Amino acid sequence: MKVLMFGWEFPPHISGGLGTACYGITRGLATIPDLKVLFVVPKAFGDEDKSKVEDIIGANTVSIVNKHIRYSQQSKQLDYIEVDSKLVPYVDPEEYYKLRTLNVGDGYKYFQTDENGKFHFAGGYGADLMNEIRNYAIIGNIIAQENSFDVIHAHDWLTYPAGIAAKEATGKPLVVHVHATDFDRSGGRVNPVVYDIEKRGMEAADKVITVSNLTRNTVIEKYGIPAEKVVTVYNAVDPIRSDYNNYARKGVNEKIVTFLGRITMQKGPEYFIEAAYKVLQKMDNVRFVMAGNGDMMEKMVRRAASLKIMDHFSFTGFLRGQDVYSMLRMSDLYVMPSVSEPFGISPLEAMQSNVPVLISYQSGVAEILTYAIKTDFWDVDAMADAMYGVLNYPSLGKMFAKYGMDEVNSLKWENSAKQIKRVYDSVVK
């Protein structure tokens, strides 16, 4: 079996859990005999790990010259996304682009390309995101026509139009993987354009994979997708690196409590700060670390300053790779107070590092973890009590760390991949 897989990021070029999950899934699928993955990203940098995939194709390397888009709905979809994208100009006046005509369905459309007929992709989440999603769908249609495969797998809303385009081009079954919905990212204030793209993708899919039952319920209730079409496959975590013991150790006497993730409304950083303030009313020998970045970063710094706890607070910025595990190794407690977390891989990484974890009930990972402390994200008093208990009663923290490590070591990508393969088998005729 061969899978055409669409993702928006792939290590080492990642900005969050989506790239980590895609990498873990491809590594898990690589353990299944006779299964190969052709992975497509908007921009290939050339240093991606190709050892577990047949190949990685960058949409930025594919020319649209003399190509025909076989997609009956593509024209309408492109018009829809383009209307939104015109809010932000696509072409930098200092860059050189040519106007290309592309045969789309029964007509022609004009697109901006470079002199080689290729689209520019930043490969991130910038101001031209809607344009890049549109162009990525066009390239997805072309790649689907030029390659043989059995099933299409599209990760998150950014790639759903590409998945639909590939399905229209070939008639192959489509599986969409919901790692998060806009209800999670927006706190309920849903962007109607994003919602529509998500809904179109789920409706076009032959099967929908969600990363937790929490997300599955959202897909069924908020998007109107039939329950029998939606399957939960939990994420996992990569084995800890063999050189982990060489990572930095804590060099201070303070207890360290760590928040590690995007500093956005979805992750609940304000509840972490309010709980920290309550803990600091009872004990002094503790430092709180907020590792990450996001649109709420400045607001959180100001809030910590207004509470006069900055002398017990550190903001590290975004961490990746070895720095993540170095930070976890120095931590006495990891906290993820997410308001709406479809899954949450970072608590698993903390548990691997022999660190007790405190997570919100509003996270998908809470469904599968026994040896994690759980509170509601909004219950700052309960969160503060849990922090205080772990920091002041060492046997409590050691118990959660010991059994938590045993628990997380059983969560392997190979097992998740076997469940995904069963989903493929259910749609491939």
GROMACS .gro file of C-alpha atoms in nm:
model
  429
    1MET     CA    1   0.000   0.000   0.000
    2LYS     CA    2   0.118   0.351  -0.084
    3VAL     CA    3  -0.006   0.665   0.093
    4LEU     CA    4  -0.001   1.018  -0.048
    5MET     CA    5   0.025   1.226   0.267
    6PHE     CA    6  -0.020   1.602   0.291
    7GLY     CA    7   0.125   1.789   0.589
    8TRP     CA    8   0.207   2.152   0.656
    9GLU     CA    9   0.534   2.101   0.845
   10PHE     CA   10   0.794   1.832   0.901
   11PRO     CA   11   1.097   1.818   1.134
   12PRO     CA   12   1.326   1.992   1.180
   13HIS     CA   13   1.107   2.280   1.056
   14ILE     CA   14   0.822   2.271   1.304
   15SER     CA   15   0.645   2.525   1.521
   16GLY     CA   16   0.431   2.297   1.736
   17GLY     CA   17   0.272   1.960   1.787
   18LEU     CA   18   0.144   1.911   1.430
   19GLY     CA   19   0.489   1.855   1.281
   20THR     CA   20   0.587   1.632   1.571
   21ALA     CA   21   0.274   1.419   1.527
   22CYS     CA   22   0.322   1.389   1.149
   23TYR     CA   23   0.679   1.273   1.202
   24GLY     CA   24   0.573   1.020   1.464
   25ILE     CA   25   0.296   0.884   1.242
   26THR     CA   26   0.529   0.841   0.943
   27ARG     CA   27   0.784   0.665   1.162
   28GLY     CA   28   0.515   0.436   1.295
   29LEU     CA   29   0.382   0.358   0.948
   30ALA     CA   30   0.736   0.275   0.836
   31THR     CA   31   0.729  -0.028   1.066
   32ILE     CA   32   0.438  -0.179   0.870
   33PRO     CA   33   0.558  -0.412   0.592
   34ASP     CA   34   0.478  -0.308   0.234
   35LEU     CA   35   0.345   0.034   0.333
   36LYS     CA   36   0.512   0.343   0.188
   37VAL     CA   37   0.445   0.713   0.241
   38LEU     CA   38   0.499   0.994  -0.010
   39PHE     CA   39   0.494   1.306   0.207
   40VAL     CA   40   0.413   1.650   0.062
   41VAL     CA   41   0.493   1.980   0.237
   42PRO     CA   42   0.448   2.336   0.107
   43LYS     CA   43   0.821   2.405   0.122
   44ALA     CA   44   1.098   2.147   0.132
   45PHE     CA   45   1.419   2.280   0.285
   46GLY     CA   46   1.630   1.978   0.192
   47ASP     CA   47   1.733   1.875   0.543
   48GLU     CA   48   1.420   1.678   0.633
   49ASP     CA   49   1.465   1.320   0.755
   50LYS     CA   50   1.361   1.101   0.461
   51SER     CA   51   1.463   0.772   0.618
   52LYS     CA   52   1.105   0.671   0.706
   53VAL     CA   53   0.927   0.793   0.393
   54GLU     CA   54   0.959   0.708   0.027
   55ASP     CA   55   1.020   1.075  -0.048
   56ILE     CA   56   0.937   1.427   0.066
   57ILE     CA   57   0.808   1.657  -0.207
   58GLY     CA   58   0.808   2.032  -0.161
   59ALA     CA   59   0.517   2.202  -0.338
   60ASN     CA   60   0.763   2.485  -0.404
   61THR     CA   61   0.955   2.254  -0.639
   62VAL     CA   62   0.661   2.168  -0.868
   63SER     CA   63   0.600   2.375  -1.183
   64ILE     CA   64   0.246   2.445  -1.304
   65VAL     CA   65   0.359   2.509  -1.662
   66ASN     CA   66   0.155   2.312  -1.915
   67LYS     CA   67  -0.047   2.142  -1.641
   68HIS     CA   68  -0.421   2.080  -1.624
   69ILE     CA   69  -0.611   2.071  -1.297
   70ARG     CA   70  -0.860   1.782  -1.296
   71TYR     CA   71  -1.092   1.899  -1.023
   72SER     CA   72  -1.460   1.973  -1.079
   73GLN     CA   73  -1.495   2.177  -0.759
   74GLN     CA   74  -1.153   2.342  -0.777
   75SER     CA   75  -1.260   2.659  -0.954
   76LYS     CA   76  -1.525   2.740  -0.694
   77GLN     CA   77  -1.292   2.650  -0.408
   78LEU     CA   78  -1.008   2.862  -0.546
   79ASP     CA   79  -1.237   3.160  -0.591
   80TYR     CA   80  -1.357   3.118  -0.233
   81ILE     CA   81  -1.012   3.109  -0.077
   82GLU     CA   82  -0.880   3.381  -0.306
   83VAL     CA   83  -1.150   3.627  -0.203
   84ASP     CA   84  -1.033   3.592   0.156
   85SER     CA   85  -0.665   3.607   0.066
   86LYS     CA   86  -0.701   3.940  -0.114
   87LEU     CA   87  -0.716   4.104   0.226
   88VAL     CA   88  -0.337   4.076   0.222
   89PRO     CA   89  -0.128   4.133  -0.094
   90TYR     CA   90   0.053   3.823  -0.213
   91VAL     CA   91   0.323   3.970  -0.433
   92ASP     CA   92   0.608   4.169  -0.283
   93PRO     CA   93   0.671   4.455  -0.532
   94GLU     CA   94   1.045   4.387  -0.508
   95GLU     CA   95   1.006   4.022  -0.608
   96TYR     CA   96   0.983   3.902  -0.968
   97TYR     CA   97   0.676   3.702  -1.060
   98LYS     CA   98   0.517   3.606  -1.388
   99LEU     CA   99   0.149   3.573  -1.459
  100ARG     CA  100   0.072   3.215  -1.564
  101THR     CA  101  -0.246   3.069  -1.705
  102LEU     CA  102  -0.355   2.733  -1.570
  103ASN     CA  103  -0.627   2.515  -1.714
  104VAL     CA  104  -0.870   2.458  -1.427
  105GLY     CA  105  -1.162   2.231  -1.508
  106ASP     CA  106  -1.333   2.380  -1.812
  107GLY     CA  107  -1.169   2.724  -1.797
  108TYR     CA  108  -0.849   2.914  -1.732
  109LYS     CA  109  -0.720   3.107  -1.434
  110TYR     CA  110  -0.423   3.331  -1.378
  111PHE     CA  111  -0.168   3.271  -1.105
  112GLN     CA  112   0.147   3.442  -0.990
  113THR     CA  113   0.458   3.224  -1.023
  114ASP     CA  114   0.832   3.269  -1.056
  115GLU     CA  115   1.009   3.252  -1.391
  116ASN     CA  116   1.007   2.870  -1.372
  117GLY     CA  117   0.634   2.846  -1.323
  118LYS     CA  118   0.662   2.757  -0.953
  119PHE     CA  119   0.469   2.901  -0.662
  120HIS     CA  120   0.647   3.064  -0.373
  121PHE     CA  121   0.579   2.900  -0.035
  122ALA     CA  122   0.705   3.043   0.293
  123GLY     CA  123   0.621   2.711   0.456
  124GLY     CA  124   0.487   2.873   0.770
  125TYR     CA  125   0.178   3.054   0.898
  126GLY     CA  126   0.228   3.408   0.769
  127ALA     CA  127   0.009   3.675   0.615
  128ASP     CA  128  -0.018   3.489   0.282
  129LEU     CA  129  -0.151   3.171   0.442
  130MET     CA  130  -0.480   3.156   0.246
  131ASN     CA  131  -0.298   3.206  -0.083
  132GLU     CA  132  -0.053   2.932   0.008
  133ILE     CA  133  -0.337   2.693   0.098
  134ARG     CA  134  -0.494   2.761  -0.242
  135ASN     CA  135  -0.166   2.709  -0.428
  136TYR     CA  136  -0.089   2.400  -0.223
  137ALA     CA  137  -0.421   2.251  -0.337
  138ILE     CA  138  -0.326   2.316  -0.700
  139ILE     CA  139   0.008   2.142  -0.653
  140GLY     CA  140  -0.166   1.859  -0.466
  141ASN     CA  141  -0.384   1.799  -0.770
  142ILE     CA  142  -0.079   1.791  -1.000
  143ILE     CA  143   0.121   1.560  -0.772
  144ALA     CA  144  -0.175   1.323  -0.746
  145GLN     CA  145  -0.194   1.298  -1.126
  146GLU     CA  146   0.179   1.227  -1.156
  147ASN     CA  147   0.211   0.958  -0.887
  148SER     CA  148   0.051   0.623  -0.813
  149PHE     CA  149  -0.090   0.556  -0.465
  150ASP     CA  150  -0.381   0.387  -0.289
  151VAL     CA  151  -0.505   0.637  -0.032
  152ILE     CA  152  -0.473   1.008   0.051
  153HIS     CA  153  -0.405   1.125   0.408
  154ALA     CA  154  -0.437   1.500   0.484
  155HIS     CA  155  -0.337   1.651   0.819
  156ASP     CA  156  -0.539   1.942   0.958
  157TRP     CA  157  -0.737   2.213   0.779
  158LEU     CA  158  -0.442   2.368   0.596
  159THR     CA  159  -0.408   2.057   0.380
  160TYR     CA  160  -0.773   1.958   0.339
  161PRO     CA  161  -0.814   2.149   0.008
  162ALA     CA  162  -0.505   1.965  -0.124
  163GLY     CA  163  -0.651   1.633  -0.012
  164ILE     CA  164  -0.981   1.710  -0.182
  165ALA     CA  165  -0.797   1.817  -0.499
  166ALA     CA  166  -0.598   1.492  -0.502
  167LYS     CA  167  -0.916   1.290  -0.455
  168GLU     CA  168  -1.090   1.471  -0.740
  169ALA     CA  169  -0.789   1.412  -0.967
  170THR     CA  170  -0.767   1.038  -0.905
  171GLY     CA  171  -1.081   0.908  -0.735
  172LYS     CA  172  -0.868   0.763  -0.456
  173PRO     CA  173  -1.014   0.756  -0.102
  174LEU     CA  174  -0.938   1.045   0.131
  175VAL     CA  175  -0.865   1.026   0.505
  176VAL     CA  176  -0.845   1.356   0.692
  177HIS     CA  177  -0.669   1.373   1.027
  178VAL     CA  178  -0.807   1.628   1.275
  179HIS     CA  179  -0.531   1.734   1.513
  180ALA     CA  180  -0.730   2.041   1.621
  181THR     CA  181  -1.037   2.236   1.514
  182ASP     CA  182  -1.092   2.609   1.506
  183PHE     CA  183  -1.312   2.569   1.813
  184ASP     CA  184  -0.994   2.469   1.999
  185ARG     CA  185  -0.773   2.741   1.854
  186SER     CA  186  -1.021   3.027   1.885
  187GLY     CA  187  -1.186   2.952   2.216
  188GLY     CA  188  -1.523   2.934   2.042
  189ARG     CA  189  -1.485   3.252   1.833
  190VAL     CA  190  -1.460   3.053   1.513
  191ASN     CA  191  -1.325   3.201   1.190
  192PRO     CA  192  -1.601   3.123   0.937
  193VAL     CA  193  -1.351   3.078   0.651
  194VAL     CA  194  -1.145   2.825   0.847
  195TYR     CA  195  -1.459   2.649   0.971
  196ASP     CA  196  -1.586   2.613   0.615
  197ILE     CA  197  -1.256   2.465   0.495
  198GLU     CA  198  -1.258   2.222   0.789
  199LYS     CA  199  -1.618   2.119   0.724
  200ARG     CA  200  -1.560   2.074   0.349
  201GLY     CA  201  -1.261   1.853   0.421
  202MET     CA  202  -1.445   1.636   0.670
  203GLU     CA  203  -1.745   1.600   0.442
  204ALA     CA  204  -1.529   1.507   0.142
  205ALA     CA  205  -1.333   1.249   0.342
  206ASP     CA  206  -1.413   0.881   0.336
  207LYS     CA  207  -1.296   0.860   0.699
  208VAL     CA  208  -1.206   1.119   0.961
  209ILE     CA  209  -0.937   1.044   1.221
  210THR     CA  210  -0.943   1.245   1.545
  211VAL     CA  211  -0.671   1.248   1.809
  212SER     CA  212  -0.910   1.206   2.104
  213ASN     CA  213  -1.274   1.142   2.186
  214LEU     CA  214  -1.291   1.506   2.295
  215THR     CA  215  -1.212   1.607   1.936
  216ARG     CA  216  -1.433   1.333   1.794
  217ASN     CA  217  -1.731   1.476   1.979
  218THR     CA  218  -1.653   1.823   1.843
  219VAL     CA  219  -1.634   1.689   1.487
  220ILE     CA  220  -1.969   1.511   1.524
  221GLU     CA  221  -2.154   1.785   1.712
  222LYS     CA  222  -2.009   2.105   1.563
  223TYR     CA  223  -1.946   1.992   1.204
  224GLY     CA  224  -2.234   1.747   1.160
  225ILE     CA  225  -2.016   1.454   1.053
  226PRO     CA  226  -2.180   1.109   1.094
  227ALA     CA  227  -2.043   0.927   1.399
  228GLU     CA  228  -1.969   0.608   1.205
  229LYS     CA  229  -1.732   0.805   0.982
  230VAL     CA  230  -1.515   0.934   1.269
  231VAL     CA  231  -1.245   0.721   1.433
  232THR     CA  232  -1.026   0.813   1.731
  233VAL     CA  233  -0.657   0.726   1.712
  234TYR     CA  234  -0.453   0.861   2.002
  235ASN     CA  235  -0.111   1.013   1.947
  236ALA     CA  236   0.202   0.872   2.106
  237VAL     CA  237   0.556   0.988   2.180
  238ASP     CA  238   0.898   0.910   2.037
  239PRO     CA  239   1.140   0.712   2.258
  240ILE     CA  240   1.363   0.935   2.464
  241ARG     CA  241   1.703   1.002   2.312
  242SER     CA  242   1.996   0.786   2.422
  243ASP     CA  243   2.203   1.093   2.510
  244TYR     CA  244   1.934   1.228   2.744
  245ASN     CA  245   2.156   1.185   3.051
  246ASN     CA  246   2.400   1.434   2.899
  247TYR     CA  247   2.143   1.714   2.897
  248ALA     CA  248   2.168   2.005   3.139
  249ARG     CA  249   2.080   1.952   3.502
  250LYS     CA  250   1.925   2.199   3.739
  251GLY     CA  251   2.197   2.419   3.887
  252VAL     CA  252   1.986   2.603   4.147
  253ASN     CA  253   1.818   2.506   4.473
  254GLU     CA  254   1.479   2.636   4.365
  255LYS     CA  255   1.192   2.410   4.270
  256ILE     CA  256   1.100   2.460   3.903
  257VAL     CA  257   0.747   2.445   3.761
  258THR     CA  258   0.730   2.455   3.381
  259PHE     CA  259   0.470   2.557   3.125
  260LEU     CA  260   0.590   2.456   2.778
  261GLY     CA  261   0.380   2.537   2.473
  262ARG     CA  262   0.236   2.816   2.262
  263ILE     CA  263   0.144   3.117   2.471
  264THR     CA  264  -0.206   3.146   2.327
  265MET     CA  265  -0.558   3.144   2.464
  266GLN     CA  266  -0.597   2.773   2.380
  267LYS     CA  267  -0.312   2.675   2.614
  268GLY     CA  268  -0.442   2.862   2.919
  269PRO     CA  269  -0.122   3.053   3.014
  270GLU     CA  270  -0.314   3.304   3.226
  271TYR     CA  271  -0.437   3.026   3.456
  272PHE     CA  272  -0.079   2.909   3.503
  273ILE     CA  273   0.023   3.258   3.617
  274GLU     CA  274  -0.272   3.298   3.852
  275ALA     CA  275  -0.201   2.958   4.011
  276ALA     CA  276   0.168   3.049   4.041
  277TYR     CA  277   0.075   3.364   4.227
  278LYS     CA  278  -0.128   3.163   4.478
  279VAL     CA  279   0.159   2.916   4.530
  280LEU     CA  280   0.401   3.202   4.593
  281GLN     CA  281   0.180   3.323   4.875
  282LYS     CA  282   0.261   2.997   5.057
  283MET     CA  283   0.622   2.925   4.955
  284ASP     CA  284   0.916   3.122   4.824
  285ASN     CA  285   1.170   2.868   4.701
  286VAL     CA  286   1.012   2.807   4.359
  287ARG     CA  287   1.060   2.938   4.006
  288PHE     CA  288   0.794   2.929   3.736
  289VAL     CA  289   0.906   2.896   3.375
  290MET     CA  290   0.693   2.982   3.074
  291ALA     CA  291   0.867   2.830   2.772
  292GLY     CA  292   0.722   2.921   2.434
  293ASN     CA  293   0.594   3.216   2.241
  294GLY     CA  294   0.262   3.335   2.103
  295ASP     CA  295   0.022   3.625   2.076
  296MET     CA  296  -0.037   3.640   2.452
  297MET     CA  297   0.331   3.662   2.546
  298GLU     CA  298   0.338   4.035   2.620
  299LYS     CA  299   0.010   4.017   2.810
  300MET     CA  300   0.147   3.737   3.031
  301VAL     CA  301   0.467   3.927   3.105
  302ARG     CA  302   0.261   4.229   3.205
  303ARG     CA  303   0.032   4.018   3.423
  304ALA     CA  304   0.324   3.858   3.606
  305ALA     CA  305   0.474   4.204   3.656
  306SER     CA  306   0.147   4.344   3.790
  307LEU     CA  307   0.132   4.058   4.042
  308LYS     CA  308   0.491   4.142   4.143
  309ILE     CA  309   0.614   3.785   4.086
  310MET     CA  310   0.864   3.849   3.805
  311ASP     CA  311   1.153   3.770   4.041
  312HIS     CA  312   1.013   3.414   4.049
  313PHE     CA  313   0.925   3.395   3.678
  314SER     CA  314   1.126   3.320   3.364
  315PHE     CA  315   1.013   3.353   3.002
  316THR     CA  316   1.244   3.154   2.776
  317GLY     CA  317   1.087   3.198   2.432
  318PHE     CA  318   1.032   2.906   2.193
  319LEU     CA  319   1.234   2.591   2.267
  320ARG     CA  320   1.299   2.300   2.031
  321GLY     CA  321   1.492   1.974   2.021
  322GLN     CA  322   1.747   1.921   2.295
  323ASP     CA  323   1.648   2.246   2.469
  324VAL     CA  324   1.301   2.102   2.538
  325TYR     CA  325   1.440   1.800   2.717
  326SER     CA  326   1.699   2.009   2.899
  327MET     CA  327   1.416   2.225   3.033
  328LEU     CA  328   1.212   1.921   3.134
  329ARG     CA  329   1.511   1.760   3.300
  330MET     CA  330   1.543   2.066   3.525
  331SER     CA  331   1.172   2.069   3.613
  332ASP     CA  332   1.008   1.942   3.930
  333LEU     CA  333   0.659   1.966   3.778
  334TYR     CA  334   0.521   2.015   3.427
  335VAL     CA  335   0.186   2.195   3.389
  336MET     CA  336  -0.046   2.203   3.085
  337PRO     CA  337  -0.358   2.404   3.181
  338SER     CA  338  -0.511   2.398   2.831
  339VAL     CA  339  -0.857   2.543   2.777
  340SER     CA  340  -0.916   2.311   2.482
  341GLU     CA  341  -0.641   2.065   2.390
  342PRO     CA  342  -0.731   1.803   2.127
  343PHE     CA  343  -0.449   1.582   2.254
  344GLY     CA  344  -0.122   1.720   2.393
  345ILE     CA  345   0.208   1.542   2.330
  346SER     CA  346   0.423   1.757   2.558
  347PRO     CA  347   0.296   1.598   2.885
  348LEU     CA  348   0.412   1.262   2.747
  349GLU     CA  349   0.758   1.408   2.684
  350ALA     CA  350   0.763   1.535   3.043
  351MET     CA  351   0.661   1.194   3.180
  352GLN     CA  352   0.939   1.033   2.975
  353SER     CA  353   1.175   1.273   3.149
  354ASN     CA  354   1.068   1.143   3.490
  355VAL     CA  355   0.872   1.460   3.565
  356PRO     CA  356   0.525   1.453   3.726
  357VAL     CA  357   0.261   1.629   3.518
  358LEU     CA  358  -0.046   1.839   3.593
  359ILE     CA  359  -0.293   1.863   3.304
  360SER     CA  360  -0.643   1.994   3.248
  361TYR     CA  361  -0.946   1.769   3.212
  362GLN     CA  362  -1.007   1.965   2.891
  363SER     CA  363  -0.719   1.788   2.714
  364GLY     CA  364  -0.749   1.477   2.502
  365VAL     CA  365  -0.444   1.318   2.659
  366ALA     CA  366  -0.630   1.317   2.992
  367GLU     CA  367  -0.846   1.038   2.844
  368ILE     CA  368  -0.558   0.791   2.837
  369LEU     CA  369  -0.337   0.891   3.132
  370THR     CA  370  -0.386   0.747   3.478
  371TYR     CA  371  -0.071   0.877   3.648
  372ALA     CA  372  -0.122   1.246   3.578
  373ILE     CA  373  -0.271   1.502   3.815
  374LYS     CA  374  -0.584   1.653   3.658
  375THR     CA  375  -0.782   1.969   3.731
  376ASP     CA  376  -1.022   2.188   3.535
  377PHE     CA  377  -0.829   2.464   3.355
  378TRP     CA  378  -1.038   2.733   3.523
  379ASP     CA  379  -0.996   2.597   3.877
  380VAL     CA  380  -0.693   2.800   3.974
  381ASP     CA  381  -0.726   2.706   4.342
  382ALA     CA  382  -0.716   2.332   4.267
  383MET     CA  383  -0.424   2.385   4.031
  384ALA     CA  384  -0.232   2.580   4.294
  385ASP     CA  385  -0.306   2.314   4.558
  386ALA     CA  386  -0.174   2.044   4.325
  387MET     CA  387   0.142   2.241   4.255
  388TYR     CA  388   0.199   2.302   4.626
  389GLY     CA  389   0.143   1.934   4.708
  390VAL     CA  390   0.394   1.802   4.453
  391LEU     CA  391   0.657   2.062   4.548
  392ASN     CA  392   0.628   2.004   4.923
  393TYR     CA  393   0.563   1.631   4.945
  394PRO     CA  394   0.846   1.463   4.747
  395SER     CA  395   0.695   1.115   4.775
  396LEU     CA  396   0.386   1.236   4.586
  397GLY     CA  397   0.591   1.369   4.296
  398LYS     CA  398   0.809   1.057   4.290
  399MET     CA  399   0.504   0.831   4.275
  400PHE     CA  400   0.354   1.015   3.976
  401ALA     CA  401   0.693   1.031   3.803
  402LYS     CA  402   0.769   0.661   3.851
  403TYR     CA  403   0.436   0.519   3.740
  404GLY     CA  404   0.391   0.792   3.480
  405MET     CA  405   0.712   0.689   3.308
  406ASP     CA  406   0.600   0.326   3.297
  407GLU     CA  407   0.265   0.437   3.153
  408VAL     CA  408   0.403   0.664   2.882
  409ASN     CA  409   0.659   0.409   2.767
  410SER     CA  410   0.368   0.192   2.651
  411LEU     CA  411   0.238   0.466   2.418
  412LYS     CA  412   0.419   0.394   2.091
  413TRP     CA  413   0.372   0.538   1.743
  414GLU     CA  414   0.384   0.186   1.604
  415ASN     CA  415   0.056   0.111   1.783
  416SER     CA  416  -0.107   0.431   1.655
  417ALA     CA  417   0.014   0.345   1.304
  418LYS     CA  418  -0.150   0.002   1.317
  419GLN     CA  419  -0.483   0.169   1.396
  420ILE     CA  420  -0.434   0.416   1.110
  421LYS     CA  421  -0.355   0.127   0.875
  422ARG     CA  422  -0.689  -0.030   0.972
  423VAL     CA  423  -0.857   0.297   0.873
  424TYR     CA  424  -0.679   0.285   0.535
  425ASP     CA  425  -0.792  -0.074   0.485
  426SER     CA  426  -1.152   0.023   0.554
  427VAL     CA  427  -1.160   0.276   0.266
  428VAL     CA  428  -0.935   0.113   0.006
  429LYS     CA  429  -1.146  -0.099  -0.226
   0.00000   0.00000   0.00000
